[in-house]
XYZ file of C-alpha atoms in Angstrom:
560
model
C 119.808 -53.397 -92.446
C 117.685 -56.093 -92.759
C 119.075 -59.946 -92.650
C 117.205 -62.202 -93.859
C 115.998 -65.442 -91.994
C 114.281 -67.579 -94.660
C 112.252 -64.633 -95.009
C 110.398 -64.874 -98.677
C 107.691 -61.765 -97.922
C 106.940 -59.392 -95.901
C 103.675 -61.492 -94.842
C 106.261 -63.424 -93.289
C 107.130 -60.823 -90.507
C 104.674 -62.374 -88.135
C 106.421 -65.827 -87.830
C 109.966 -64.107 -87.700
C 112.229 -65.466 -84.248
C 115.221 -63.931 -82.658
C 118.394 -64.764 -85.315
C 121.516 -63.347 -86.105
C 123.009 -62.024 -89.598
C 125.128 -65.805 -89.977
C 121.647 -67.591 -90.134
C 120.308 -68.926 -93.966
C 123.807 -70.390 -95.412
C 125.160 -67.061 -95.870
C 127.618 -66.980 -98.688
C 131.517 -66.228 -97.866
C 131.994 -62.835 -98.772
C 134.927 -61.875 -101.341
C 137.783 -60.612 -100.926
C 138.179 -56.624 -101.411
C 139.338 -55.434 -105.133
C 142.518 -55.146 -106.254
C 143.750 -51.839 -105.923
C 143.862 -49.229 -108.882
C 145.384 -45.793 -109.089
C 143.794 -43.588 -106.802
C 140.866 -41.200 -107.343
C 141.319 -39.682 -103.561
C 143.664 -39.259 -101.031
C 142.944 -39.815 -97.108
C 143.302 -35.882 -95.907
C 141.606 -35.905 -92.264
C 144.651 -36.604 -90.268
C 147.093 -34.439 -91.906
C 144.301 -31.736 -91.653
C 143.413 -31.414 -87.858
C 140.302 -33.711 -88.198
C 140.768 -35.979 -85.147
C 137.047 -37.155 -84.294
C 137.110 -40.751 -83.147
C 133.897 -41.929 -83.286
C 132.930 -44.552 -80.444
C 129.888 -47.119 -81.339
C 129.868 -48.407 -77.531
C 131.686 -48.173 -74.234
C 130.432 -52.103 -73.833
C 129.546 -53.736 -76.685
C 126.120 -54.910 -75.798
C 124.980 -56.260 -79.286
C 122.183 -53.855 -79.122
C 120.626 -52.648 -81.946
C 121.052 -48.933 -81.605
C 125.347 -49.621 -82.065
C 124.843 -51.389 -85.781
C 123.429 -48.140 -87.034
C 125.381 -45.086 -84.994
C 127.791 -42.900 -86.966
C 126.417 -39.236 -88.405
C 127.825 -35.796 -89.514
C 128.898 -33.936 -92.669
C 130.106 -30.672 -94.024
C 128.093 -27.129 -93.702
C 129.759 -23.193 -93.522
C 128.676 -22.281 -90.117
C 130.299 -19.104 -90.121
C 129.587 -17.717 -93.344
C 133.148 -17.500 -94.603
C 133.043 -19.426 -97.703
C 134.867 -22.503 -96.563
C 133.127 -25.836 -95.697
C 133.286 -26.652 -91.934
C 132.694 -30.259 -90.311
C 130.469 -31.293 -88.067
C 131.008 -34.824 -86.579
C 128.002 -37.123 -84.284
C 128.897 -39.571 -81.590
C 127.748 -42.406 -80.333
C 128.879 -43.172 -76.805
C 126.529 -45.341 -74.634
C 122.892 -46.312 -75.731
C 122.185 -46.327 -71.987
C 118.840 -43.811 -71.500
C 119.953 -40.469 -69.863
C 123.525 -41.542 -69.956
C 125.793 -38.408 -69.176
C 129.323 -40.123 -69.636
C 128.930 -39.656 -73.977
C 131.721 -37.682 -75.293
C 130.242 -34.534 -77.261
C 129.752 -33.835 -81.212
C 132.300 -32.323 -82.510
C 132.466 -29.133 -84.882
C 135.935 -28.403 -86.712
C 136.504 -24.604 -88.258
C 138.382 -25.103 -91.490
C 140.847 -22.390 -91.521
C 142.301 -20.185 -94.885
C 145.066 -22.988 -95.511
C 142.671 -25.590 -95.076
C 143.386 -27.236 -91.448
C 140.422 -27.684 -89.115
C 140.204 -26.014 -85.280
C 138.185 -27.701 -82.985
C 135.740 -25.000 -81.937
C 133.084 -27.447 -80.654
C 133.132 -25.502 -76.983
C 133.089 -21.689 -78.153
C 130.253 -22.761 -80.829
C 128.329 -24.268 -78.145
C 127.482 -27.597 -80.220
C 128.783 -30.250 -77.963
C 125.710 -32.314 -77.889
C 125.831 -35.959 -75.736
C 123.306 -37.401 -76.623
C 123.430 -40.894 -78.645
C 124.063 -39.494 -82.137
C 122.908 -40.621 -85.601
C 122.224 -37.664 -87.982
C 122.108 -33.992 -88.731
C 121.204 -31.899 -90.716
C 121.916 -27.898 -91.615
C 119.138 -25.035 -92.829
C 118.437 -21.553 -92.047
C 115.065 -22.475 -90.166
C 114.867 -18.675 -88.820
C 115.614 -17.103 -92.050
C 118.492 -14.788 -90.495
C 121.223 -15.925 -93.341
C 122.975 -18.138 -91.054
C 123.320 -22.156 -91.349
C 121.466 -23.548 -88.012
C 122.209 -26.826 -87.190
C 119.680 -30.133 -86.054
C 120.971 -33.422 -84.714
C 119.015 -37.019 -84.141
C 119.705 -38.939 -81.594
C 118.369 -41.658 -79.669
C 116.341 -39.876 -77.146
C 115.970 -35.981 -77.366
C 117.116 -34.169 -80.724
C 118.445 -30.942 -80.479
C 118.029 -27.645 -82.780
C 121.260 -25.145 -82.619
C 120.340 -22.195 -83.991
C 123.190 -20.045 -84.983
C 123.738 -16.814 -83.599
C 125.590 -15.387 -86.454
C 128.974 -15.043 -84.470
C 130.308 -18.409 -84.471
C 128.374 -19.706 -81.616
C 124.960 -21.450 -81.445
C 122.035 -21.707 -78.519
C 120.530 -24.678 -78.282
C 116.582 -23.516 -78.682
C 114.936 -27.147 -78.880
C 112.450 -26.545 -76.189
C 111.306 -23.653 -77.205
C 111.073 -24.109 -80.750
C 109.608 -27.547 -79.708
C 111.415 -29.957 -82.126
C 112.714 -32.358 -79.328
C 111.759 -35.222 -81.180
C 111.466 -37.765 -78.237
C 111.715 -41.353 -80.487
C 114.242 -42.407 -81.604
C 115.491 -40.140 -85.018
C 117.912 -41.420 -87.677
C 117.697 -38.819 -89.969
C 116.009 -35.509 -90.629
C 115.390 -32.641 -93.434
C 114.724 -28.829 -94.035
C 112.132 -28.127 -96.789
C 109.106 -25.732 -97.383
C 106.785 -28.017 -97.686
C 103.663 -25.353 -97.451
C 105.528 -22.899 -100.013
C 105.186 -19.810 -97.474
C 109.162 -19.514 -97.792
C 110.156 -20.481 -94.336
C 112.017 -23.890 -93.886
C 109.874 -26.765 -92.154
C 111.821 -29.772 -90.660
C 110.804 -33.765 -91.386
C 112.229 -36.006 -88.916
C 112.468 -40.133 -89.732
C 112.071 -42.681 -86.920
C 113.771 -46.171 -86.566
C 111.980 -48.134 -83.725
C 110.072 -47.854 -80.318
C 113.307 -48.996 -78.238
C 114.116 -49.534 -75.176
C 116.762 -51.347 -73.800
C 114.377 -53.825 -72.157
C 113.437 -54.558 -75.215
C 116.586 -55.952 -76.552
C 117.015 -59.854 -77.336
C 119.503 -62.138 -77.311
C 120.366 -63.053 -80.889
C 123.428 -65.072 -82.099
C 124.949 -66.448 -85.818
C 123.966 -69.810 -87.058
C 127.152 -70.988 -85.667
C 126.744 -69.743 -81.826
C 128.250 -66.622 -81.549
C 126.591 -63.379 -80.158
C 125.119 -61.174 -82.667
C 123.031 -57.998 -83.499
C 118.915 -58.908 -83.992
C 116.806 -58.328 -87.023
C 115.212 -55.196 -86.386
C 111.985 -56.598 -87.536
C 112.229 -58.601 -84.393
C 111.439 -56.003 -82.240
C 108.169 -55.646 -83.879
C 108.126 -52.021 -83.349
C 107.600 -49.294 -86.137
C 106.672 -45.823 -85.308
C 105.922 -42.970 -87.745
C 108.230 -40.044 -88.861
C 107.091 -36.542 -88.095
C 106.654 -33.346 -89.776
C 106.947 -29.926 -87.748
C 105.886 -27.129 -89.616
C 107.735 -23.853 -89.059
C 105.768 -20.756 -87.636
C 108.292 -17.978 -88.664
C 108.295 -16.905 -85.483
C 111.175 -19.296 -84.681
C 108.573 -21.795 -83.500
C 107.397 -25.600 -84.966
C 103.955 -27.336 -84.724
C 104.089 -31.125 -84.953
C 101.153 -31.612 -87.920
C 102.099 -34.981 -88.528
C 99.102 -36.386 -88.107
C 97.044 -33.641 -89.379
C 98.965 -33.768 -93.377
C 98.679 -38.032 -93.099
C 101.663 -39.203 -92.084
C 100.166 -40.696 -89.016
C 98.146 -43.394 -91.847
C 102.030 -45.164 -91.813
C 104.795 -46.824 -89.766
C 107.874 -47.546 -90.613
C 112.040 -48.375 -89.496
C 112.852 -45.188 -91.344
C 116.859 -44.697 -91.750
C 116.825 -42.353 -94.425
C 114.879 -39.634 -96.828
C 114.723 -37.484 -99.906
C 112.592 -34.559 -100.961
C 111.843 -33.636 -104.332
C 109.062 -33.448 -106.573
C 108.834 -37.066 -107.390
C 105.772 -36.989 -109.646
C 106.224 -33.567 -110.955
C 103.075 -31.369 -110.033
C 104.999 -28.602 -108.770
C 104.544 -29.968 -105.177
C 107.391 -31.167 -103.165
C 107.015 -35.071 -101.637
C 108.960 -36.924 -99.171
C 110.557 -40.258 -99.903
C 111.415 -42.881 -96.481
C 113.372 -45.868 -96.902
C 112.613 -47.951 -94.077
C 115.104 -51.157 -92.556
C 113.337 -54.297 -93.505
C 109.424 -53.168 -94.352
C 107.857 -51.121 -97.487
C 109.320 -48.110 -98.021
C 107.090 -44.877 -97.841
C 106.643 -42.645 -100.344
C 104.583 -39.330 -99.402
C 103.128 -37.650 -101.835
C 101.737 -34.005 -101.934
C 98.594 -35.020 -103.847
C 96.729 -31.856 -102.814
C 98.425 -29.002 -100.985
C 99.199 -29.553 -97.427
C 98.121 -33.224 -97.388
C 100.800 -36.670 -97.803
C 99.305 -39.580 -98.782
C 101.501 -42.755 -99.228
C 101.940 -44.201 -102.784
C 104.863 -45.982 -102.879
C 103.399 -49.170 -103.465
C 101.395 -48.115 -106.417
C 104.038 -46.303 -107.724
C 106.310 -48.898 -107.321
C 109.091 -47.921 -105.189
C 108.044 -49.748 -101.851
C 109.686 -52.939 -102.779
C 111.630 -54.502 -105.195
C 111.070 -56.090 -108.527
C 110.563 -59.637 -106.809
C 107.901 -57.691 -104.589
C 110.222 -57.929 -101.329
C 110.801 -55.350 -99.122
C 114.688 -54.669 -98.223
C 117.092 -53.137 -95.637
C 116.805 -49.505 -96.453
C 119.109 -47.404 -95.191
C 120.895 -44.366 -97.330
C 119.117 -42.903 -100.425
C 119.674 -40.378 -103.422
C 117.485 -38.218 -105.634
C 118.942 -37.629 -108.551
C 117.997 -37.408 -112.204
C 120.835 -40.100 -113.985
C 119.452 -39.878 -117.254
C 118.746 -36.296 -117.493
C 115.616 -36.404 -118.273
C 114.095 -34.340 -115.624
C 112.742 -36.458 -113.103
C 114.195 -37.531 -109.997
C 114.884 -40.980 -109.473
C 116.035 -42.940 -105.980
C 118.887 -45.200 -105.532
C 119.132 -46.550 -102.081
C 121.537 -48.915 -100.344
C 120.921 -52.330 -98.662
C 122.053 -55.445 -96.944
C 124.002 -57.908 -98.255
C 122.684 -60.542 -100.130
C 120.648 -57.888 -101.124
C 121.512 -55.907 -104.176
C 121.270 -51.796 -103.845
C 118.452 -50.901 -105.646
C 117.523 -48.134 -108.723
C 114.095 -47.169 -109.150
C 113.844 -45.422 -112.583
C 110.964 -42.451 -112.149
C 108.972 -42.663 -115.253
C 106.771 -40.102 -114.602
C 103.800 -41.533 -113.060
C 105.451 -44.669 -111.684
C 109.007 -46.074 -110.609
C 110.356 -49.566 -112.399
C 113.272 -51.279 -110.501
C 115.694 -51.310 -113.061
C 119.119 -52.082 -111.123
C 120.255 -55.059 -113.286
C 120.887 -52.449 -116.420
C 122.358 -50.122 -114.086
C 125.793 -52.400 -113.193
C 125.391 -51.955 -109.831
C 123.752 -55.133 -108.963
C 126.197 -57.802 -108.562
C 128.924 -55.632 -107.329
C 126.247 -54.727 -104.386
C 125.738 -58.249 -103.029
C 128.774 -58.697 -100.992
C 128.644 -55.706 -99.513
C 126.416 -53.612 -96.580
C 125.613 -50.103 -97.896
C 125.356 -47.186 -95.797
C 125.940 -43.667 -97.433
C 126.621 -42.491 -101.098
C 126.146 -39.750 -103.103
C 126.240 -39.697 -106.978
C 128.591 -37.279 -107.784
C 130.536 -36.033 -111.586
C 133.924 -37.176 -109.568
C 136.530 -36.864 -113.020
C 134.223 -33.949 -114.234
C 134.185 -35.973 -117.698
C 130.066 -34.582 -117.648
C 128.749 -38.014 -116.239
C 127.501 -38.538 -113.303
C 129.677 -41.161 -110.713
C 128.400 -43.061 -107.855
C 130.034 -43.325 -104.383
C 128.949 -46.140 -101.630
C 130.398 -46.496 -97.676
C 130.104 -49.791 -96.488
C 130.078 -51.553 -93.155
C 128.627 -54.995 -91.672
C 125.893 -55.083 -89.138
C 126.417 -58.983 -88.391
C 129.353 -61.080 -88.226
C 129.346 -62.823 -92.104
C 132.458 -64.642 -92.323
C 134.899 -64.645 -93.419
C 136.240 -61.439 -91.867
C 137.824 -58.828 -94.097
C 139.705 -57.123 -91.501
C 142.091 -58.529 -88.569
C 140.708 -56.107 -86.530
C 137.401 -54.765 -87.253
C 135.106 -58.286 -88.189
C 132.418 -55.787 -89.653
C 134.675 -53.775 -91.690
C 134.278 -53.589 -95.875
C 135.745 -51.965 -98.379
C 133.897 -48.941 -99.550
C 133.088 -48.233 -103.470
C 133.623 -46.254 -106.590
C 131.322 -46.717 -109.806
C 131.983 -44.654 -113.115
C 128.894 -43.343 -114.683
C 129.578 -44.485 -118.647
C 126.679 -41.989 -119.619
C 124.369 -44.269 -120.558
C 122.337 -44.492 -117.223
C 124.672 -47.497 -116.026
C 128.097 -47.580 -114.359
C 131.581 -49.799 -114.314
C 133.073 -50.123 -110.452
C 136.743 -48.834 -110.063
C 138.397 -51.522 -108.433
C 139.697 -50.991 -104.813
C 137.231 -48.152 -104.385
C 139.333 -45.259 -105.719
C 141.452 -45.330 -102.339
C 143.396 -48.071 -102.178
C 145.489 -46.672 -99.154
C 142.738 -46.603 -97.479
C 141.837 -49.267 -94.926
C 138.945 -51.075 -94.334
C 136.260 -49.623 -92.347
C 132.835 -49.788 -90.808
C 131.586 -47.178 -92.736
C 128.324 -45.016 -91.735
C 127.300 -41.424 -92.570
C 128.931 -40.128 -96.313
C 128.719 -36.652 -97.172
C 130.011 -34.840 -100.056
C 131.381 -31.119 -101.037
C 134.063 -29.257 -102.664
C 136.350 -28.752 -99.343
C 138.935 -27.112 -100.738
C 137.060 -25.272 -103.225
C 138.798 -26.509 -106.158
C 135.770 -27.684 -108.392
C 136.053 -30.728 -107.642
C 133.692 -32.901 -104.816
C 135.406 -34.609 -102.104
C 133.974 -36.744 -99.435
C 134.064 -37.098 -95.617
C 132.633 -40.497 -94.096
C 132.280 -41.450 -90.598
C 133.565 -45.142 -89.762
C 132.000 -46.652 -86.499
C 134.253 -46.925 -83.698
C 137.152 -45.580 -85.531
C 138.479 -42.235 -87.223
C 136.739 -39.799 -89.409
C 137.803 -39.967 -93.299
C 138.189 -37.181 -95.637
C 138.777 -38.328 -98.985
C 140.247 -34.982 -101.124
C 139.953 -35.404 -104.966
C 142.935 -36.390 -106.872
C 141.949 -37.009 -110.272
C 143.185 -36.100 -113.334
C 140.629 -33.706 -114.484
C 138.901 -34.967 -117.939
C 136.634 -31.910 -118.372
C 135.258 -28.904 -116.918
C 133.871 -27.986 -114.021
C 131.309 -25.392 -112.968
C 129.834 -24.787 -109.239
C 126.545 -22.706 -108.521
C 125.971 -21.076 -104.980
C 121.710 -21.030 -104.923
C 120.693 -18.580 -102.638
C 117.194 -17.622 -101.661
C 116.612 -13.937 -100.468
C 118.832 -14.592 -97.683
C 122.449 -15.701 -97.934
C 121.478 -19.183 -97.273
C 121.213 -21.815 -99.485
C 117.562 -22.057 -101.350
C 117.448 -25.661 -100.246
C 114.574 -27.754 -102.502
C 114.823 -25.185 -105.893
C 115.696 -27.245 -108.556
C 118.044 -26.468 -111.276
C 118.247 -26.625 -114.925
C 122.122 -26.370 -116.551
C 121.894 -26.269 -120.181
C 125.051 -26.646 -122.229
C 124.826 -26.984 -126.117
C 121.868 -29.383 -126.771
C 122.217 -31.061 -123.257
C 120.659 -30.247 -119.780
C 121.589 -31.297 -116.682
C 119.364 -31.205 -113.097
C 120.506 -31.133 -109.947
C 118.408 -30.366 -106.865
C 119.757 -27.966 -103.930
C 119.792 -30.286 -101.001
C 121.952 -31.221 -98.089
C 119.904 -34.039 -96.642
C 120.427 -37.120 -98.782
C 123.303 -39.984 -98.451
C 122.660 -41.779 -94.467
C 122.968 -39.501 -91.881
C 124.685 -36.844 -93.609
C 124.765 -33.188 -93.946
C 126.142 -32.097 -97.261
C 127.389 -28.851 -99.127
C 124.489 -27.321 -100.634
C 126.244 -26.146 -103.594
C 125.631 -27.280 -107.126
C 128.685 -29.006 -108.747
C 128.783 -30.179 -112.360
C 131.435 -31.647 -114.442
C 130.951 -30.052 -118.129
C 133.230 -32.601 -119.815
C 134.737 -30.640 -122.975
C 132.048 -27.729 -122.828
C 133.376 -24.195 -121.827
C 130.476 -22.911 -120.435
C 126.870 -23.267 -119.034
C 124.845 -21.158 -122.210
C 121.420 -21.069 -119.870
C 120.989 -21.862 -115.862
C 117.507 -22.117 -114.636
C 116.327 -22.188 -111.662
C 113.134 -23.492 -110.119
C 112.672 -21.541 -106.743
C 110.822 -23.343 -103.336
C 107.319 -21.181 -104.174
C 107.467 -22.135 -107.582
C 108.880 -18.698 -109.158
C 111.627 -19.414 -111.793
C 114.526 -17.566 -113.320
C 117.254 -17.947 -116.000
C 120.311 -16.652 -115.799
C 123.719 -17.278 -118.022
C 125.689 -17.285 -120.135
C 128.091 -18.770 -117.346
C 131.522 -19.569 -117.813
C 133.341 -22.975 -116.500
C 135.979 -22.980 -114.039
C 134.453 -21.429 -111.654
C 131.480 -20.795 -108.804
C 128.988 -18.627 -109.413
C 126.311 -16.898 -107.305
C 122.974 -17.021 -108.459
C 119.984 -15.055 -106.303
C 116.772 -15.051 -106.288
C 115.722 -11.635 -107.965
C 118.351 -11.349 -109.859
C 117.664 -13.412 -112.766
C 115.636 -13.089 -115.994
């Protein structure tokens, strides 16, 4: 989120002064695409999905309101379907008790959505940003953990379609301010531990009183509050209990303005590592270089700023192997004037290599929130799906009625590592929005991946896929030895003389909880010949052959 004020480096930080997003000659941003034939229809109203999110009773221009806007899909009940849950805002005020609640919507059997927030017991008021959805207890059920600005709060689920809110006494009330947070095992002992990213040491006192280059009130830099904290790691106890051991695995050796994370094995010894993008400094990436211990090597390995050596306004990120090669790489969104950025993994190091991707220039008009790369047209490459939405006031406007409202985007993956942007987003009906929090997951089971994104201070999206199908489709439910998801095994989907990897995650995009699934467009092949599958501790298993067209259960155990 980062705007930049003649700012070259970050050495510059120091000398930085109170300014607003107009400040530095801006460039007039274009004019949104011309519209195309759409790739997804707008399904939330016509469904039952009525959350309204609210950024602000009074627009203050303070900084916790330009980030705001959180939620995503998970099956709380066990039934098969994809339910949404949806994070409010409200009021930034400390202790304010006038916030309406989160919201959490049943889908039913014809595909509608039931507010159940009260029976579930998930109305949280607190000032929302994300969430995120593991089986921390190891019971089989989703459990549910939300960051807001003071206080998060752990639901655990109670197996009958209602949750109790045990944050105290599993002790993950985060107190700082949270954007985002993650379920992983990062000690292997096969019980989920919970990473939590940090923005800033706010308060409201601390606010200043920025404004545009041409006088008008506007959101600050969030540099200019000079105040980074760290992220925090609580390890779980199994006994439905978390220790804060931040400091004692090394993550106490960094700050940062975290907005958003990935986990995966980034340098591929078997060890999973944590990757921060943080708003406007070096972005973190925490290595598992022995067992048990994080040590930060994102600037050696290249991913802590971009090729020009600047750091830039990190907010949503990916994992995800685009060249199937079988390493993760990290595509994360920005400001504008700044392009979103691809790191390429290369095995030891990461090379920016955005300018070969084709998602450079299209980038620098825009503010990037969430995404998600995705195999939208099932044609077997992957696709790449940005939400948008100003945190300044760049003229000229794009909306009549929204002044930070952009269109969001669509990018075809040509197979070849880079992509070609389908013009008017692949929603052309769809207006313009200050859009947040993306998630993505087959909603109405169909084998094909929709998306739900939250727009600040306005209604919740749900974009259903309506493409013409070009290929295949296959969908693989990864389940530990539990029913719930085996969230951080990898997996392996060989098809002729071409693999495919996908991780089992919910926690990437920007404040998003997503279905933890494994979809895969097969293009013109009929079947997956060989599935493997990496498990948390290490363990792997093959299973297959498995025939397209349809989901598929695979268990740990029960494989070769």
């Amino acid at each position: 989120m980062l705007r930049l004020c003649h700012l070259v480096a970050a050495a510059s930080t120091a000398s930085l002064v109170a300014c607003g997003p107009g400040d530095g000659g801006a460039r007039p941003a274009p004019a949104p695409p011309p519209a195309s034939p759409t790739w997804f229809w707008e399904h939330a109203a016509a469904s039952g999905l009525d959350f309204v999110h609210v950024r602000a009773h009074q627009q203050r221009f303070w900084i916790p309101e330009t980030v705001t806007g959180g939620g995503g899909f998970l099956d709380y009940d066990g039934d098969g379907r994809l339910d949404v849950y949806c994070v409010q805002g409200g009021d930034p005020v400390p202790q304010n008790q006038t916030n309406e609640p989160n919201r959490l919507f049943r889908q039913e059997a014809d595909g509608t959505f039931t507010d159940v927030t009260d029976t579930a017991g998930v109305g949280d008021r607190g000032y929302g940003f994300g969430c995120t959805a593991g089986d921390h207890d190891g019971d089989g059920d989703t459990d549910l953990y939300v960051c807001n600005l003071e206080g998060n709060v752990l639901f655990r689920n109670e197996g009958d379609g209602t949750f109790t809110d045990v944050t105290e006494a599993a002790g993950v009330g985060e107190p700082r301010w949270s954007s985002a947070a993650s379920f992983f095992d990062y000690d292997r002992d096969g019980d989920l531990d919970l990473f939590v990213v940090n923005y800033l040491n706010w308060k409201p006192e601390h606010e200043l009183p920025c404004q545009t280059s041409y006088g008008e009130r506007d959101y600050c830099n969030p540099i200019n509050y000079n105040a980074p904290t760290r992220d925090t790691l609580y390890r779980n106890e199994g006994d439905g209990t978390f220790t804060d051991v931040s400091e004692q695995v090394g993550l106490g050796a960094g700050t940062g303005t975290g907005l958003g994370l990935a986990c995966a094995d980034f340098d591929g010894d078997g060890r999973v590592d944590v990757y921060v993008t943080n708003d406007g400094m070096p972005n973190h990436l925490w290595l598992q270089l022995e067992p048990g211990r994080f040590t930060d090597r994102a600037l050696l390995a290249g991913c802590a700023v971009n090729s020009s050596g600047a750091p830039e306004a990190g907010m949503g990120v990916h994992a995800v192997d685009v060249e199937s090669d079988g390493d993760w790489d990290l595509f994360m969104t920005h400001v504008r004037e700044q392009t979103n950025t691809f790191y390429r993994n290369q095995g030891s190091s990461f090379a920016d290599t955005t300018a070969s991707t084709g998602l450079s220039a299209a980038s620098v008009p825009f503010t990037g929130f969430g995404l998600g790369f995705h195999d939208f047209d099932l044609d077997g490459e992957i696709d790449l799906f940005v939400a948008n939405g100003r945190v300044g006031l760049w003229p000229p406007a794009l909306s009549e009625t929204d002044p930070y409202a952009e269109p969001n985007q669509l990018f075809l993956g040509r197979g070849d590592g880079s992509f070609e942007e389908v013009p008017g987003g692949g929603a052309p009906a769809v207006a313009l929005g200050t859009s947040r929090a993306a998630a993505f997951g087959d909603v109405d089971d169909d084998g094909d991946v929709d998306i739900l994104y939250i727009d600040a201070h306005a209604s919740v999206r749900l974009l259903q896929n309506d493409l013409p199908r070009a290929g295949n489709w296959i969908g693989l439910s990864v389940l530990g030895e539990s029913t719930a998801a085996a969230l951080g095994a990898t997996v392996r989907v060989r098809t002729g003389e071409r693999d495919r990897f996908r991780i089992v995650h919910t926690s990437y995009s920007y404040c998003a909880t997503n279905d933890p699934r494994v979809h895969l467009g097969l293009g013109a092949a009929e079947r997956a010949d060989e599935v493997e599958v990496r498990w948390p501790d290490g363990q792997g298993e093959r299973f297959g052959p498995l025939e397209a067209g349809r989901y598929h259960t695979l268990r740990k155990g029960e494989g070769r």
